[in-house]
Tab-separated table of C-alpha atoms and ligand atoms in Angstrom:
chain	number	residue	atom	x	y	z
A	128	MET	CA	-8.214	15.384	-28.086
A	129	THR	CA	-10.435	16.104	-25.047
A	130	GLU	CA	-8.655	18.453	-22.630
A	131	ILE	CA	-7.714	16.672	-19.425
A	132	PRO	CA	-7.335	19.105	-16.512
A	133	ASP	CA	-3.933	18.871	-14.699
A	134	ASP	CA	-5.627	18.363	-11.378
A	135	HIS	CA	-7.515	15.332	-12.550
A	136	PRO	CA	-6.290	12.459	-10.246
A	137	ARG	CA	-5.704	10.237	-13.288
A	138	ALA	CA	-4.458	12.929	-15.639
A	139	GLN	CA	-1.208	11.265	-16.654
A	140	SER	CA	-2.847	7.900	-17.180
A	141	LEU	CA	-5.618	9.396	-19.298
A	142	ARG	CA	-3.124	11.283	-21.416
A	143	THR	CA	-1.144	8.148	-21.955
A	144	ARG	CA	-4.349	6.304	-23.000
A	145	HIS	CA	-5.175	9.048	-25.535
A	146	ARG	CA	-1.726	8.851	-27.060
A	147	ILE	CA	-2.352	5.147	-27.782
A	148	GLU	CA	-5.790	5.956	-29.296
A	149	GLU	CA	-4.026	8.505	-31.524
A	150	GLY	CA	-1.438	5.893	-32.360
A	151	VAL	CA	-4.194	3.610	-33.643
A	152	GLU	CA	-5.707	6.393	-35.645
A	153	LEU	CA	-2.389	7.258	-37.122
A	154	GLY	CA	-1.815	3.595	-38.152
A	155	ILE	CA	1.185	3.074	-35.944
A	156	THR	CA	-0.359	1.153	-33.115
A	157	SER	CA	-2.309	-2.119	-33.582
A	158	LYS	CA	-5.666	-2.848	-31.939
A	159	GLN	CA	-3.823	-5.455	-29.800
A	160	GLY	CA	-1.803	-2.454	-28.602
A	161	LEU	CA	-4.950	-1.172	-26.938
A	162	ILE	CA	-5.155	-4.371	-24.937
A	163	ALA	CA	-1.495	-4.230	-23.934
A	164	GLN	CA	-2.129	-0.659	-22.767
A	165	GLY	CA	-5.022	-1.844	-20.594
A	166	ARG	CA	-2.876	-4.524	-18.954
A	167	GLY	CA	-0.127	-2.068	-18.358
A	168	GLU	CA	-2.486	0.481	-16.702
A	169	ALA	CA	-3.726	-2.068	-14.251
A	170	TYR	CA	-0.131	-2.887	-13.132
A	171	ASP	CA	0.779	0.814	-13.057
A	172	TYR	CA	-2.138	1.614	-10.832
A	173	LEU	CA	-0.998	-0.982	-8.350
A	174	LEU	CA	2.629	0.288	-8.565
A	175	GLY	CA	1.289	3.771	-7.483
A	176	GLU	CA	1.892	5.282	-11.019
A	177	GLU	CA	5.461	6.274	-10.028
A	178	THR	CA	9.038	5.116	-10.525
A	179	THR	CA	9.896	3.041	-7.489
A	180	PRO	CA	13.398	3.257	-5.986
A	181	SER	CA	14.016	-0.260	-7.290
A	182	ALA	CA	12.942	0.703	-10.811
A	183	ASP	CA	15.211	3.757	-10.719
A	184	ARG	CA	18.190	1.494	-9.809
A	185	ALA	CA	17.330	-0.664	-12.824
A	186	GLU	CA	17.074	2.481	-15.038
A	187	ARG	CA	20.560	3.507	-13.798
A	188	ALA	CA	21.970	0.026	-14.461
A	189	ALA	CA	20.389	0.053	-17.946
A	190	ALA	CA	22.064	3.425	-18.712
A	191	ALA	CA	25.439	1.959	-17.618
A	192	GLN	CA	24.859	-1.256	-19.634
A	193	LEU	CA	23.971	0.853	-22.771
A	194	LEU	CA	27.131	3.061	-22.397
A	195	LEU	CA	29.293	-0.121	-22.051
A	196	ALA	CA	27.718	-1.778	-25.123
A	197	ASP	CA	29.602	-2.170	-28.444
A	198	HIS	CA	26.348	-2.017	-30.458
A	199	PRO	CA	23.220	-1.113	-28.469
A	200	VAL	CA	19.871	-1.216	-30.233
A	201	LEU	CA	16.563	0.207	-29.020
A	202	SER	CA	13.505	-1.779	-30.311
A	203	VAL	CA	10.420	0.207	-31.169
A	204	ASN	CA	6.930	-1.227	-31.527
A	205	GLY	CA	3.560	0.542	-32.148
A	206	ASN	CA	2.885	1.317	-28.517
A	207	VAL	CA	6.406	2.609	-27.947
A	208	ALA	CA	6.176	4.830	-31.090
A	209	ALA	CA	2.850	6.243	-29.926
A	210	LEU	CA	3.963	6.919	-26.380
A	211	VAL	CA	7.637	7.998	-26.440
A	212	PRO	CA	8.875	8.687	-30.022
A	213	GLY	CA	10.964	11.774	-29.144
A	214	GLU	CA	12.180	10.214	-25.898
A	215	MET	CA	13.435	7.111	-27.737
A	216	VAL	CA	15.302	9.364	-30.164
A	217	ALA	CA	16.835	11.140	-27.182
A	218	LEU	CA	17.925	7.930	-25.541
A	219	ALA	CA	19.444	6.683	-28.774
A	220	GLU	CA	21.491	9.993	-28.985
A	221	ALA	CA	22.548	9.875	-25.324
A	222	THR	CA	23.866	6.268	-25.642
A	223	GLY	CA	24.949	5.953	-29.282
A	224	ALA	CA	22.249	3.323	-29.866
A	225	ASP	CA	20.472	2.455	-33.093
A	226	LEU	CA	16.672	2.498	-33.322
A	227	GLU	CA	14.948	-0.440	-34.914
A	228	VAL	CA	11.257	-0.930	-35.597
A	229	ASN	CA	10.146	-4.399	-34.493
A	230	LEU	CA	6.515	-5.522	-34.679
A	231	PHE	CA	4.607	-8.452	-33.339
A	232	ASN	CA	2.025	-7.958	-36.074
A	233	ARG	CA	4.285	-6.886	-38.882
A	234	THR	CA	2.815	-5.131	-41.952
A	235	ASP	CA	4.861	-3.021	-44.370
A	236	GLU	CA	2.438	-0.091	-43.879
A	237	ARG	CA	2.843	-0.035	-40.155
A	238	MET	CA	6.617	-0.513	-40.303
A	239	GLN	CA	6.857	2.436	-42.652
A	240	ALA	CA	4.422	4.590	-40.595
A	241	ILE	CA	6.480	3.984	-37.458
A	242	ALA	CA	9.804	4.705	-39.208
A	243	ASP	CA	8.245	8.019	-40.573
A	244	HIS	CA	6.952	8.898	-37.174
A	245	LEU	CA	10.405	8.366	-35.554
A	246	ARG	CA	11.979	10.517	-38.315
A	247	ASP	CA	9.374	13.191	-37.597
A	248	HIS	CA	10.652	13.152	-34.043
A	249	GLY	CA	14.322	13.657	-35.081
A	250	ALA	CA	15.548	10.140	-35.841
A	251	GLU	CA	18.126	10.064	-38.658
A	252	ASP	CA	18.543	6.389	-39.243
A	253	VAL	CA	15.800	3.913	-38.527
A	254	LYS	CA	16.426	0.213	-38.902
A	255	GLY	CA	13.977	-2.651	-39.223
A	256	LEU	CA	12.885	-2.232	-42.808
A	257	ALA	CA	15.676	-4.295	-44.410
A	258	ALA	CA	14.598	-7.438	-42.423
A	259	ASP	CA	17.612	-9.340	-43.727
A	260	GLY	CA	18.384	-11.142	-40.467
A	261	ARG	CA	16.473	-13.813	-38.482
A	262	ILE	CA	16.020	-14.674	-34.815
A	263	PRO	CA	16.265	-18.478	-34.614
A	264	GLY	CA	13.357	-20.382	-33.140
A	265	LEU	CA	10.535	-18.021	-34.144
A	266	ASP	CA	8.065	-18.230	-36.969
A	267	HIS	CA	8.848	-16.413	-40.185
A	268	GLU	CA	7.238	-12.964	-39.693
A	269	ARG	CA	8.214	-12.594	-36.011
A	270	ALA	CA	11.768	-13.725	-36.647
A	271	LYS	CA	12.626	-10.804	-38.841
A	272	VAL	CA	15.297	-8.309	-37.763
A	273	ASP	CA	17.944	-6.194	-39.556
A	274	ALA	CA	21.230	-8.066	-39.778
A	275	ASP	CA	23.160	-4.883	-38.967
A	276	GLY	CA	20.625	-3.853	-36.281
A	277	ILE	CA	19.252	-6.258	-33.647
A	278	GLY	CA	20.994	-9.066	-35.527
A	279	ASP	CA	24.346	-7.563	-34.730
A	280	ALA	CA	23.570	-5.971	-31.338
A	281	ASP	CA	25.130	-7.023	-28.091
A	282	VAL	CA	22.712	-5.064	-25.932
A	283	VAL	CA	19.025	-4.579	-26.772
A	284	VAL	CA	16.334	-2.545	-25.095
A	285	VAL	CA	13.013	-4.276	-25.722
A	286	PRO	CA	10.088	-2.380	-24.236
A	287	LEU	CA	6.676	-4.131	-24.085
A	288	GLU	CA	8.118	-7.131	-25.928
A	289	ASP	CA	6.206	-10.356	-26.277
A	290	GLY	CA	7.580	-13.228	-24.207
A	291	ASP	CA	8.602	-15.548	-27.079
A	292	ARG	CA	10.734	-12.899	-28.778
A	293	ALA	CA	12.304	-11.877	-25.518
A	294	GLU	CA	13.251	-15.435	-24.820
A	295	ALA	CA	14.563	-16.053	-28.309
A	296	LEU	CA	16.693	-12.882	-28.211
A	297	ALA	CA	18.224	-13.931	-24.796
A	298	GLU	CA	18.974	-17.364	-26.328
A	299	MET	CA	20.917	-15.566	-29.091
A	300	GLY	CA	23.153	-14.247	-26.342
A	301	LYS	CA	21.881	-10.651	-26.380
A	302	THR	CA	21.943	-8.740	-23.164
A	303	GLU	CA	18.321	-7.675	-22.752
A	304	ILE	CA	16.967	-4.641	-20.982
A	305	VAL	CA	13.170	-5.107	-20.793
A	306	ILE	CA	10.693	-2.417	-19.833
A	307	ASP	CA	7.401	-3.937	-18.713
A	308	LEU	CA	4.973	-3.035	-15.950
A	309	ASN	CA	4.334	-6.771	-15.174
A	310	PRO	CA	7.210	-8.240	-13.207
A	311	MET	CA	5.721	-11.729	-13.778
A	312	SER	CA	5.690	-11.408	-17.620
A	313	ARG	CA	8.043	-13.818	-19.424
A	314	SER	CA	9.818	-10.806	-20.965
A	315	ALA	CA	10.623	-9.363	-17.557
A	316	GLN	CA	11.601	-12.721	-16.243
A	317	THR	CA	14.020	-13.258	-19.177
A	318	ALA	CA	15.727	-9.877	-18.951
A	319	ALA	CA	19.271	-9.255	-17.674
A	320	ILE	CA	17.931	-5.854	-16.524
A	321	PRO	CA	14.083	-5.836	-16.050
A	322	ILE	CA	12.753	-2.290	-15.656
A	323	ILE	CA	9.308	-2.552	-13.911
A	324	ASP	CA	8.007	0.914	-14.732
A	325	ASN	CA	5.891	2.723	-17.223
A	326	ILE	CA	7.747	3.415	-20.385
A	327	VAL	CA	6.649	7.034	-20.329
A	328	ARG	CA	8.652	7.506	-17.088
A	329	ALA	CA	11.372	4.901	-17.768
A	330	ILE	CA	12.867	6.096	-21.008
A	331	PRO	CA	13.473	9.733	-19.936
A	332	ASN	CA	14.954	8.423	-16.659
A	333	VAL	CA	17.359	6.096	-18.412
A	334	THR	CA	18.395	8.985	-20.648
A	335	LYS	CA	18.868	11.267	-17.552
A	336	HIS	CA	21.148	8.628	-15.924
A	337	ALA	CA	23.125	8.126	-19.093
A	338	GLU	CA	23.706	11.818	-19.589
A	339	GLU	CA	24.784	12.211	-15.945
A	340	LEU	CA	27.201	9.285	-16.217
A	341	ARG	CA	28.667	10.564	-19.504
A	342	GLU	CA	28.934	14.221	-18.363
A	343	ARG	CA	31.044	13.319	-15.394
A	344	GLY	CA	33.108	10.896	-17.401
A	345	ALA	CA	32.319	7.749	-15.478
A	346	SER	CA	34.977	5.122	-16.152
A	347	ARG	CA	34.371	1.664	-17.593
A	348	ASP	CA	35.143	0.228	-14.194
A	349	GLU	CA	32.497	2.391	-12.587
A	350	LEU	CA	29.899	1.465	-15.223
A	351	GLU	CA	30.782	-2.221	-14.863
A	352	ALA	CA	30.359	-1.941	-11.145
A	353	ILE	CA	26.939	-0.343	-11.513
A	354	VAL	CA	25.811	-3.220	-13.728
A	355	ALA	CA	27.420	-5.902	-11.490
A	356	ASP	CA	25.740	-4.387	-8.360
A	357	PHE	CA	22.256	-4.579	-10.002
A	358	ASP	CA	20.282	-7.516	-8.666
A	359	ARG	CA	17.590	-8.564	-11.158
A	360	GLU	CA	15.918	-11.019	-8.771
A	361	GLU	CA	15.633	-8.325	-6.163
A	362	ALA	CA	14.161	-5.873	-8.742
A	363	LEU	CA	11.489	-8.391	-9.800
A	364	ARG	CA	10.782	-9.311	-6.167
A	365	ALA	CA	10.448	-5.649	-5.006
A	366	ALA	CA	8.025	-4.814	-7.869
A	367	GLU	CA	5.855	-7.877	-7.226
A	368	GLU	CA	5.814	-7.118	-3.545
A	369	THR	CA	4.649	-3.467	-4.150
A	370	ILE	CA	1.935	-4.770	-6.565
A	371	ARG	CA	0.740	-7.477	-4.095
A	372	GLN	CA	0.735	-5.137	-1.098
A	373	GLY	CA	-1.133	-2.575	-3.110
A	374	GLU	CA	-0.592	0.259	-0.583
A	375	LEU	CA	-2.759	2.756	-2.331
A	376	ASP	CA	-3.378	6.237	-1.010
B	20	ATP	P1	4.469	-12.174	-21.859
B	20	ATP	O1	4.318	-13.094	-23.063
B	20	ATP	O2	5.789	-11.441	-21.719
B	20	ATP	O3	4.082	-12.793	-20.576
B	20	ATP	P2	2.237	-10.834	-23.009
B	20	ATP	O4	2.694	-11.117	-24.424
B	20	ATP	O5	1.155	-11.639	-22.404
B	20	ATP	O6	3.499	-10.962	-22.026
B	20	ATP	P3	1.006	-8.430	-23.737
B	20	ATP	O7	-0.456	-8.729	-23.605
B	20	ATP	O8	1.515	-8.343	-25.111
B	20	ATP	O9	1.902	-9.313	-22.813
B	20	ATP	O10	1.114	-7.050	-22.948
B	20	ATP	C1	2.190	-6.287	-23.064
B	20	ATP	C2	2.937	-6.067	-21.806
B	20	ATP	O11	3.330	-4.680	-21.821
B	20	ATP	C3	2.151	-6.248	-20.496
B	20	ATP	O12	2.918	-7.042	-19.621
B	20	ATP	C4	1.964	-4.837	-19.995
B	20	ATP	O13	2.062	-4.841	-18.562
B	20	ATP	C5	3.144	-4.103	-20.593
B	20	ATP	N1	2.842	-2.690	-20.806
B	20	ATP	C6	1.776	-2.103	-21.425
B	20	ATP	N2	1.897	-0.745	-21.455
B	20	ATP	C7	3.037	-0.421	-20.908
B	20	ATP	C8	3.723	0.785	-20.639
B	20	ATP	N3	3.143	1.913	-20.971
B	20	ATP	N4	4.893	0.706	-19.989
B	20	ATP	C9	5.448	-0.491	-19.619
B	20	ATP	N5	4.884	-1.670	-19.862
B	20	ATP	C10	3.690	-1.669	-20.463
């Protein structure tokens, strides 16, 4: 990988892009994943490439929602696996969540490569390979989930999810936490908790909030209050306003 100097103004963005390129080379990210990355970069640029105060509130609400869940599951696709494999494992540990591989363009090779990649980053149990459950209303390949994973989950984190699946999961009654840099995407619009932030910043920050809430023994009442106080419409509105104002330095 080409060395990117720390003082390069776009250093973080370029490193993220290289991780996606490497993901394609490793066979964990699809070519469509490159396009998704490009769309994400454009929104991130307009958001100032930082976690806004509104996104931080969403990340705290997500942490509280995950700690309240009976069976939380974190969904991992090819971009997520390339960008934040270790960070997803850390979030799963901090919240007692399962990890499930979940691909838009599902092939056995890529499912296996992603599961192996997560194990290389410390995951013990990776779901998604059994594919013995179905999401109603989707075509055959895209409907596949594990019956004891997303099929059984009450709370799901779906980063960079496609709109159809996000809508179908919400219709199944799952509480969805979506991470997407586009506040106007159908996935973000569908989410109970839309996090409008780059996944490379969002996942470690949700983990940090979860650890903080756990370490000081936050009660169920307090966690429920954090979730109840979160205003999804306001979060979407604030992100769209930041993007449209485009106050760039
Ligand atoms: P929808 O159907 O939800 O409207 P889409 O299927 O058209 O969306 P894709 O083209 O699949 O969307 O793009 C994936 C989404 O992931 C885009 O909205 C993009 O902003 C977002 N995205 C890409 N990279 C990241 C990232 N690193 N962090 C967060 N979001 C990202």
